[in-house]
Coordinates of C-alpha atoms and ligand atoms in Angstrom, one line a residue:
X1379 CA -1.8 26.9 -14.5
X1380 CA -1.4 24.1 -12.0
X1381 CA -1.4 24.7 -8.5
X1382 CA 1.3 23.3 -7.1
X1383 CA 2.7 25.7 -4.5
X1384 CA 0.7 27.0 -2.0
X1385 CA 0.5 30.5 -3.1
X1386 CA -0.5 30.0 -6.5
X1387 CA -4.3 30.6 -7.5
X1388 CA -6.1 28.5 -9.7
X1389 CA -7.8 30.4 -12.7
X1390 CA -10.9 28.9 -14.1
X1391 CA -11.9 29.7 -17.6
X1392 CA -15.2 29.7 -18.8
X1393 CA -16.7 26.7 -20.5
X1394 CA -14.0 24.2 -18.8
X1395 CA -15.2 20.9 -17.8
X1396 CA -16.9 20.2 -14.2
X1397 CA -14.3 17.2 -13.8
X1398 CA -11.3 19.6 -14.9
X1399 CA -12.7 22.2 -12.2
X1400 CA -13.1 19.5 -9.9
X1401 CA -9.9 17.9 -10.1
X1402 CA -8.0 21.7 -10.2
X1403 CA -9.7 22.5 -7.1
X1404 CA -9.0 19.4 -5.7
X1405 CA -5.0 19.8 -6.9
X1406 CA -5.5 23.0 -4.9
X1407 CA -7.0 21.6 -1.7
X1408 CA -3.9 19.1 -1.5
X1409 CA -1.3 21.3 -1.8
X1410 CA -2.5 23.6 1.0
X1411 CA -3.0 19.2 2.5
X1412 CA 0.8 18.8 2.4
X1413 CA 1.4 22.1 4.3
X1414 CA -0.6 21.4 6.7
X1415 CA -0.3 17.9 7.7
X1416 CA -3.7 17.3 6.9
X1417 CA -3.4 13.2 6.3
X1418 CA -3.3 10.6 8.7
X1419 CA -2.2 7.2 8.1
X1420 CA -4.6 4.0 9.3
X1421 CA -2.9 0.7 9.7
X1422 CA -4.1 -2.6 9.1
X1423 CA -2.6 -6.4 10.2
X1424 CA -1.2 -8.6 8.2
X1425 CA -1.6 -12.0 10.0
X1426 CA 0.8 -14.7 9.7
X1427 CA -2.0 -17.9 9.1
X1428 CA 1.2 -20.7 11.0
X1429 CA 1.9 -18.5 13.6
X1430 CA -1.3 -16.8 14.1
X1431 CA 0.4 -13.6 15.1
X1432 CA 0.3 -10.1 13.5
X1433 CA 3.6 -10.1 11.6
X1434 CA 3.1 -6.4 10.1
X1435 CA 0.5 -3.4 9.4
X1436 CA 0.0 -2.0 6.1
X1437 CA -0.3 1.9 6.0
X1438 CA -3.3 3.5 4.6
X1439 CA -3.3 7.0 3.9
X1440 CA -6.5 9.3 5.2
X1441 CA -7.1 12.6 4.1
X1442 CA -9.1 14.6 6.5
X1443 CA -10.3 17.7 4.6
X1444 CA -11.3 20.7 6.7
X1445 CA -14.7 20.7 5.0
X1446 CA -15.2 17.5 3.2
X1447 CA -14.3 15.3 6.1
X1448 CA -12.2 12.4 5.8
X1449 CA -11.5 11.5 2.0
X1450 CA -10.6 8.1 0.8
X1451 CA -7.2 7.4 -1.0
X1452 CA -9.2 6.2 -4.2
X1453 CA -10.7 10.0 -4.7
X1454 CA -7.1 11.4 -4.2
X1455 CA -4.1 9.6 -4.6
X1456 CA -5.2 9.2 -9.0
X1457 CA -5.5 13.4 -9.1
X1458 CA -2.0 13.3 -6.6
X1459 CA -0.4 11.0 -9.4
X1460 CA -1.4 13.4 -12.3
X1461 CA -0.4 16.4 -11.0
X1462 CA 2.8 14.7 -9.2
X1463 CA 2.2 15.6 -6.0
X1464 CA 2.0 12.0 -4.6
X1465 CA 6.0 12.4 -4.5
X1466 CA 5.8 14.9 -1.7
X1467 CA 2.9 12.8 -0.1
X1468 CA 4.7 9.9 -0.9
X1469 CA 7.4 11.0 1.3
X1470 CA 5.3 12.2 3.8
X1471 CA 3.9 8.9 4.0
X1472 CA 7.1 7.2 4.2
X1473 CA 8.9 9.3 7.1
X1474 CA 5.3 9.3 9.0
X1475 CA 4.8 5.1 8.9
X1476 CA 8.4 5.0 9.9
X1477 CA 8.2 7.3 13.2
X1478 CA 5.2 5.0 13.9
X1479 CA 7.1 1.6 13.6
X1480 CA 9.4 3.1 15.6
X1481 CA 7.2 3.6 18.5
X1482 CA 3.7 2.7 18.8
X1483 CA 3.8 -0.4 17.0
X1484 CA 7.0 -1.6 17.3
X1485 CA 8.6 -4.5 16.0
X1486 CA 5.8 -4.8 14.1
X1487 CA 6.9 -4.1 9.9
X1488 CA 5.0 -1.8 8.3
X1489 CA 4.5 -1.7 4.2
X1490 CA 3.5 1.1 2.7
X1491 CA 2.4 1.8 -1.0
X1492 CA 4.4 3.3 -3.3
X1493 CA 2.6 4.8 -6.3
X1494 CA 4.4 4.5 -9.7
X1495 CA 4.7 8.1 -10.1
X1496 CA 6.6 8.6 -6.8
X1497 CA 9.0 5.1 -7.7
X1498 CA 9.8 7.0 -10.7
X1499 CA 11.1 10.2 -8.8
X1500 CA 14.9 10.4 -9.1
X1501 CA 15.2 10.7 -5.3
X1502 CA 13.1 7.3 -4.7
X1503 CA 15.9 5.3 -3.3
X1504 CA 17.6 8.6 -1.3
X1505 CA 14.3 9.3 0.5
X1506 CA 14.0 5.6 1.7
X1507 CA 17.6 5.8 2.8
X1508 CA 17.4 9.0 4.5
X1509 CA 13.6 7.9 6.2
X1510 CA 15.4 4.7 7.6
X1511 CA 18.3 6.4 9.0
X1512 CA 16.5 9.4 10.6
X1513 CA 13.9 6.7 12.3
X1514 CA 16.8 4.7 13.5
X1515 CA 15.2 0.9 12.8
X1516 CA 16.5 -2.0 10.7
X1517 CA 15.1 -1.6 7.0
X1518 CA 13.8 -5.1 7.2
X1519 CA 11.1 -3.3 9.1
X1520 CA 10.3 -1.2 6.0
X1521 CA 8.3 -3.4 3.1
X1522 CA 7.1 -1.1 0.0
X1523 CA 4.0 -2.4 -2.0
X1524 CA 4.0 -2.0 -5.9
X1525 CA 1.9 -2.5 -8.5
X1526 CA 2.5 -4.2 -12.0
X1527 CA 2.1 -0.9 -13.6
X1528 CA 5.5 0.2 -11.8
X1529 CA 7.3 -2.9 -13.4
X1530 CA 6.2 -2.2 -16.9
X1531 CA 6.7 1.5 -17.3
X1532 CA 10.5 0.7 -17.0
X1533 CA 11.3 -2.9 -16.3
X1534 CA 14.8 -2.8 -16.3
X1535 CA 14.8 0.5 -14.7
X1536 CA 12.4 -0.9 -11.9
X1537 CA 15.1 -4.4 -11.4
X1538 CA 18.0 -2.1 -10.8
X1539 CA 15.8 0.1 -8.4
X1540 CA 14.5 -3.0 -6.5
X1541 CA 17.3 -4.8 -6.3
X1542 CA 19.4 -1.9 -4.8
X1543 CA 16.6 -1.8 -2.0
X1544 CA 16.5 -5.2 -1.3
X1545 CA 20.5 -4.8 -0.7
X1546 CA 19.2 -2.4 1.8
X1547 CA 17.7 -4.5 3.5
X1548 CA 14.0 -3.4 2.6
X1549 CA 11.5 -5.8 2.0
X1550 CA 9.6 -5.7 -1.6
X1551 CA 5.8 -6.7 -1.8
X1552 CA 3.7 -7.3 -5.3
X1553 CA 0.3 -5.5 -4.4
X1554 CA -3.1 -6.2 -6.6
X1555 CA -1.8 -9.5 -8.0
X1556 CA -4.3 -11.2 -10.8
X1557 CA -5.9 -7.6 -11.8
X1558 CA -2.9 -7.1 -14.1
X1559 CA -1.3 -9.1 -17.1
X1560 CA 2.3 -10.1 -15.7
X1561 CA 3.2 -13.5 -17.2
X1562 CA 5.1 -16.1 -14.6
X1563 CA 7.9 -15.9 -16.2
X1564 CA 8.0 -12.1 -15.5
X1565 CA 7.2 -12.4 -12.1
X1566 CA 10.3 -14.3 -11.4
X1567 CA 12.8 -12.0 -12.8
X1568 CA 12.0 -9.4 -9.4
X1569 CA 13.3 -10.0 -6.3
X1570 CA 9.8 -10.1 -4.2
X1571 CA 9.5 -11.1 -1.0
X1572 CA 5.4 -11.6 -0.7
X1573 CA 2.9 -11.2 -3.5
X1574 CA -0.1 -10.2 -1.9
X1575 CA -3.2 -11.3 -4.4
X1576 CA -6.0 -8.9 -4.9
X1577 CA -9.2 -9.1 -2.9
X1578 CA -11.5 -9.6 -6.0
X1579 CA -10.2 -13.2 -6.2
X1580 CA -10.0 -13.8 -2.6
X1581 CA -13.6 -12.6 -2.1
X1582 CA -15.1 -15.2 -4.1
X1583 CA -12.5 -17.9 -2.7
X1584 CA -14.4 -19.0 -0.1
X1585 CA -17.6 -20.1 -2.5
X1586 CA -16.3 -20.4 -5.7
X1587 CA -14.3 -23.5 -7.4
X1588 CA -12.7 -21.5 -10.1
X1589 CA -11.5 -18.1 -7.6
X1590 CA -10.1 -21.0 -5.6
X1591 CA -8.1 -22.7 -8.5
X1592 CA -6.3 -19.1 -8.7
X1593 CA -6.0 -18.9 -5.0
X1594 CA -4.4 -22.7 -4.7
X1595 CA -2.4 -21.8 -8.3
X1596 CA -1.0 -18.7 -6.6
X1597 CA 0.1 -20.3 -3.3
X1598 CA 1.9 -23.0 -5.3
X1599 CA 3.5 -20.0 -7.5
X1600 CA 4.7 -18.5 -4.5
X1601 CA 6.0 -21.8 -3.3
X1602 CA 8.0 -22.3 -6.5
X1603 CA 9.3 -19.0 -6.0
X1604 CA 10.1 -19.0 -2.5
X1605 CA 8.0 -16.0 -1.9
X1606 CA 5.2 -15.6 0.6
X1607 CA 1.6 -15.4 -0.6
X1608 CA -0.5 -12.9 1.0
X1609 CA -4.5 -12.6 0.4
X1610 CA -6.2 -9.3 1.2
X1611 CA -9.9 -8.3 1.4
X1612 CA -10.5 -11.8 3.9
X1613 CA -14.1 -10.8 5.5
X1614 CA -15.1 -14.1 6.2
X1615 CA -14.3 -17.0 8.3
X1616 CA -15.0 -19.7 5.2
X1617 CA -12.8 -18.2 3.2
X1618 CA -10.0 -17.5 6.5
X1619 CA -10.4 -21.8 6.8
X1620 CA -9.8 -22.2 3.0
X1621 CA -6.8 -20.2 2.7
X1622 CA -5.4 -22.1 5.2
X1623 CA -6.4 -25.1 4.0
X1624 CA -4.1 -24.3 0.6
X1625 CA -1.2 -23.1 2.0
X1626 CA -1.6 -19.5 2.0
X1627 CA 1.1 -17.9 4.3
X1628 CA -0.5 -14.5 5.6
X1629 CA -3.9 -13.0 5.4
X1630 CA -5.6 -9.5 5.6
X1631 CA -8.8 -8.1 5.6
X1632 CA -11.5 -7.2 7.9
X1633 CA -12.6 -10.3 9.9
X1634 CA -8.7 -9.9 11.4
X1635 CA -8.7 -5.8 11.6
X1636 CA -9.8 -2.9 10.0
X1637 CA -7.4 -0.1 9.4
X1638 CA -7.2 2.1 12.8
X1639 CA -4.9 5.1 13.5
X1640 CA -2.2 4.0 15.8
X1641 CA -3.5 5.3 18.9
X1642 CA -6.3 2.5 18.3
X1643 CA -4.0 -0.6 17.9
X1644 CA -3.8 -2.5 21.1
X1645 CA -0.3 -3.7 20.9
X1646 CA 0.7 -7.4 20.4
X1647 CA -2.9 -9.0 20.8
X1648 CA -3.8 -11.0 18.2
X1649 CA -7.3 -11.0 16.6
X1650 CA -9.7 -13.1 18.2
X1651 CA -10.5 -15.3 15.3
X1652 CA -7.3 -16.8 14.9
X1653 CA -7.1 -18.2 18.4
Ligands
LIG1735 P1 -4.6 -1.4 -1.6 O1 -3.2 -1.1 -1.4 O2 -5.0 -2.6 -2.4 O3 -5.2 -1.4 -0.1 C1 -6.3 -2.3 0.3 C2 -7.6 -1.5 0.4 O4 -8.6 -2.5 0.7 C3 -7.6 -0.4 1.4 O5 -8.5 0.6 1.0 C4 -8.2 -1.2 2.6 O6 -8.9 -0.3 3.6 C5 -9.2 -2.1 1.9 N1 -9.6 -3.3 2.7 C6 -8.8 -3.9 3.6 N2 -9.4 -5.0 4.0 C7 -10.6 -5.1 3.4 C8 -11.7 -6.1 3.3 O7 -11.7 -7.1 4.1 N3 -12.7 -5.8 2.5 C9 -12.7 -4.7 1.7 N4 -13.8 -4.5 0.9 N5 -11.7 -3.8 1.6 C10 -10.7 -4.0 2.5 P2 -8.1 2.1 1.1 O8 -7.5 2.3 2.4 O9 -9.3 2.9 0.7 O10 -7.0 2.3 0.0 C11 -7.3 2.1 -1.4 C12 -6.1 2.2 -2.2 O11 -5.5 3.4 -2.2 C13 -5.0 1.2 -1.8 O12 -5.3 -0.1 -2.3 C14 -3.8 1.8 -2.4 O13 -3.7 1.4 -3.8 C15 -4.1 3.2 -2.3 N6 -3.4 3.8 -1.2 C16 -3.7 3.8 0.1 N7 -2.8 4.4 0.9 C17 -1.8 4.8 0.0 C18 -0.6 5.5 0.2 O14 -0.1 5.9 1.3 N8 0.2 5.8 -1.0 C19 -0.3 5.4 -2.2 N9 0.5 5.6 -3.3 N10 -1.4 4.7 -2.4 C20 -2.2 4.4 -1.3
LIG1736 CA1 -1.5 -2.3 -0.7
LIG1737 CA1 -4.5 -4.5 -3.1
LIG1738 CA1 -4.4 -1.0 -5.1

C-alpha cells in the first residue's frame, strides 16, 4: 500500500525493484516531511534588464531530510507527483511564499511553481483564494509558474482555470519555454503574463548564433504578444549584455543571485552587476 498518512507502514515484498523500494521509502520519508515542516523555500531574483531593479523572487522548494541533508526538488517533487502528495506540498508552498512576501521581502512578487498534478486538484483555485486572503496582500503579488504539460493534459480545462485567476488578479508565468512542443499559435490562446525561456537555450546564448536566433525569435514573440520575456539560467556577463542587447525584458540566474532563504536576502539592493 502507499504511504500516504503518517501512520501507515510501508510493506516491502520480496523480489520488488530497488527503484520501487527507493521511491516507497522515499513516499514515506515525505509524508512524515509534510508533518513536520521539514521544507524550506529558497528564493531567487528576477531582475528587471530597463530598470535594473529586482522586480520579484521565484520560490524554490528545499527539502532538508533529517539524515540525507538537504534534497533537491529534482529527486522529490517527480515521486511527490506520482504519489500526489505535491498537492499538500503544493499548498504548503503556496501559504509559506505568501507569509514571506508579506514580510521579509515585501513588495517584492514572488512566483512559485505549480506542478501539473497539484493544477489539477479540484481545490486549485480555492487554496490560491484562501492563501491570498489569509496573507492579506494584493494577488498581483502572487505569479504561478506552469509548464506546457499543465496546458495539454486539459487545455480547455487549463483556459477556464487561468483565466479565472488572472480575474483575480494573479499573475500567470510560462516556465521551461522551448523544451516543449507548444506551437505559437497555441501560445497565444492563454492569458500569460511572462514566458520565461529555459536555461538550455539561454546558456548557449551568449556564444552561439543559432541559441541566439531563439533568444531574439522569443523576445519578438513576446513583443507580438504583449507578454514579458524572461531568460533563466544567466551565469555570465556575455550572455547578461546580449540579452539586453535583443530586448529581453527580465533575467535570472546566478551571476544576479542564487536562491537564498529569506533571512539571507538583503532587502532592496540590487545585484552588483547591473549597476
Ligand atoms: P525551474 O522552475 O526551472 O527552476 C529553475 C532551476 O534552475 C532551480 O533549480 C534553480 O536553482 C536553478 N537555477 C537558477 N539559476 C541558475 C543558473 O544560473 N544556472 C543553473 N545551472 N541553474 C540555475 P532547483 O531549485 O533545483 O529546482 C529544480 C526544479 O524543481 C524547478 O525548475 C521546478 O521545476 C521544480 N521546483 C522547485 N521548487 C518547486 C516547488 O515549490 N513546486 C514545484 N511543483 N516544483 C518546484
Ligand atoms: Ca520555475
Ligand atoms: Ca525553468
Ligand atoms: Ca522546470
Amino acid at each position: 500500500a502507499k504511504s500516504m498518512g503518517r501512520h501507515t507502514y510501508c510493506i516491502f515484498q520480496p523480489g520488488m525493484g530497488d527503484e520501487v523500494r527507493q521511491r516507497r521509502s522515499l513516499e514515506k520519508d515525505l509524508s512524515d516531511a509534510i508533518y513536520e515542516e521539514q521544507f524550506e523555500l529558497h528564493f531567487q531574483p528576477r531582475v528587471d534588464l530597463k530598470t535594473r531593479k529586482i522586480n520579484s523572487y521565484e520560490a524554490l522548494i528545499r527539502w532538508n531530510h533529517p539524515e540525507k541533508g538537504l534534497i533537491s526538488p529534482g529527486d522529490f517533487i517527480p515521486v511527490a507527483e506520482g504519489s500526489g502528495q505535491i498537492v499538500q506540498i503544493g499548498k504548503w508552498v503556496l501559504e509559506a511564499a505568501l507569509r514571506a512576501s508579506a514580510s521579509a521581502i515585501s513588495r517584492h512578487r514572488i512566483s512559485i511553481n505549480v506542478s501539473p498534478v497539484q493544477f489539477r486538484d479540484k481545490d486549485f483555485v480555492d487554496d490560491i483564494r484562501q492563501a491570498i486572503a489569509g496573507a492579506g496582500i494584493p494577488p498581483e503579488r502572487l505569479e504561478i509558474e506552469i509548464t506546457e504539460t499543465t496546458l495539454i493534459e486539459d487545455d480547455s480545462r487549463a483556459l477556464s482555470i487561468l483565466t479565472v485567476l488572472k480575474e483575480i488578479g494573479v499573475k500567470i508565468a510560462l516556465d521551461d519555454f522551448g523544451v516543449g512542443y507548444s506551437s505559437l499559435g497555441y501560445l497565444s490562446r492563454f492569458p500569460f503574463d511572462s514566458i520565461k525561456i529555459d536555461r538550455s537555450f539561454v546558456h548557449e546564448a551568449g556564444r552561439n548564433a543559432s541559441s541566439r536566433a531563439i533568444v531574439e525569435t522569443v523576445v519578438r514573440l513576446g513583443r507580438a504578444l504583449n507578454m514579458r520575456i524572461v531568460a533563466e539560467g544567466v551565469e555570465d556577463t556575455d550572455t547578461l549584455l546580449m540579452l539586453r542587447e535583443c530586448g529581453c525584458d527580465e533575467v535570472q540566474g546566478y551571476l544576479l543571485g542564487r536562491p537564498q532563504p529569506v533571512a539571507h536576502l538583503v532587502r532592496a539592493v540590487e545585484p552588483e552587476i547591473m549597476k
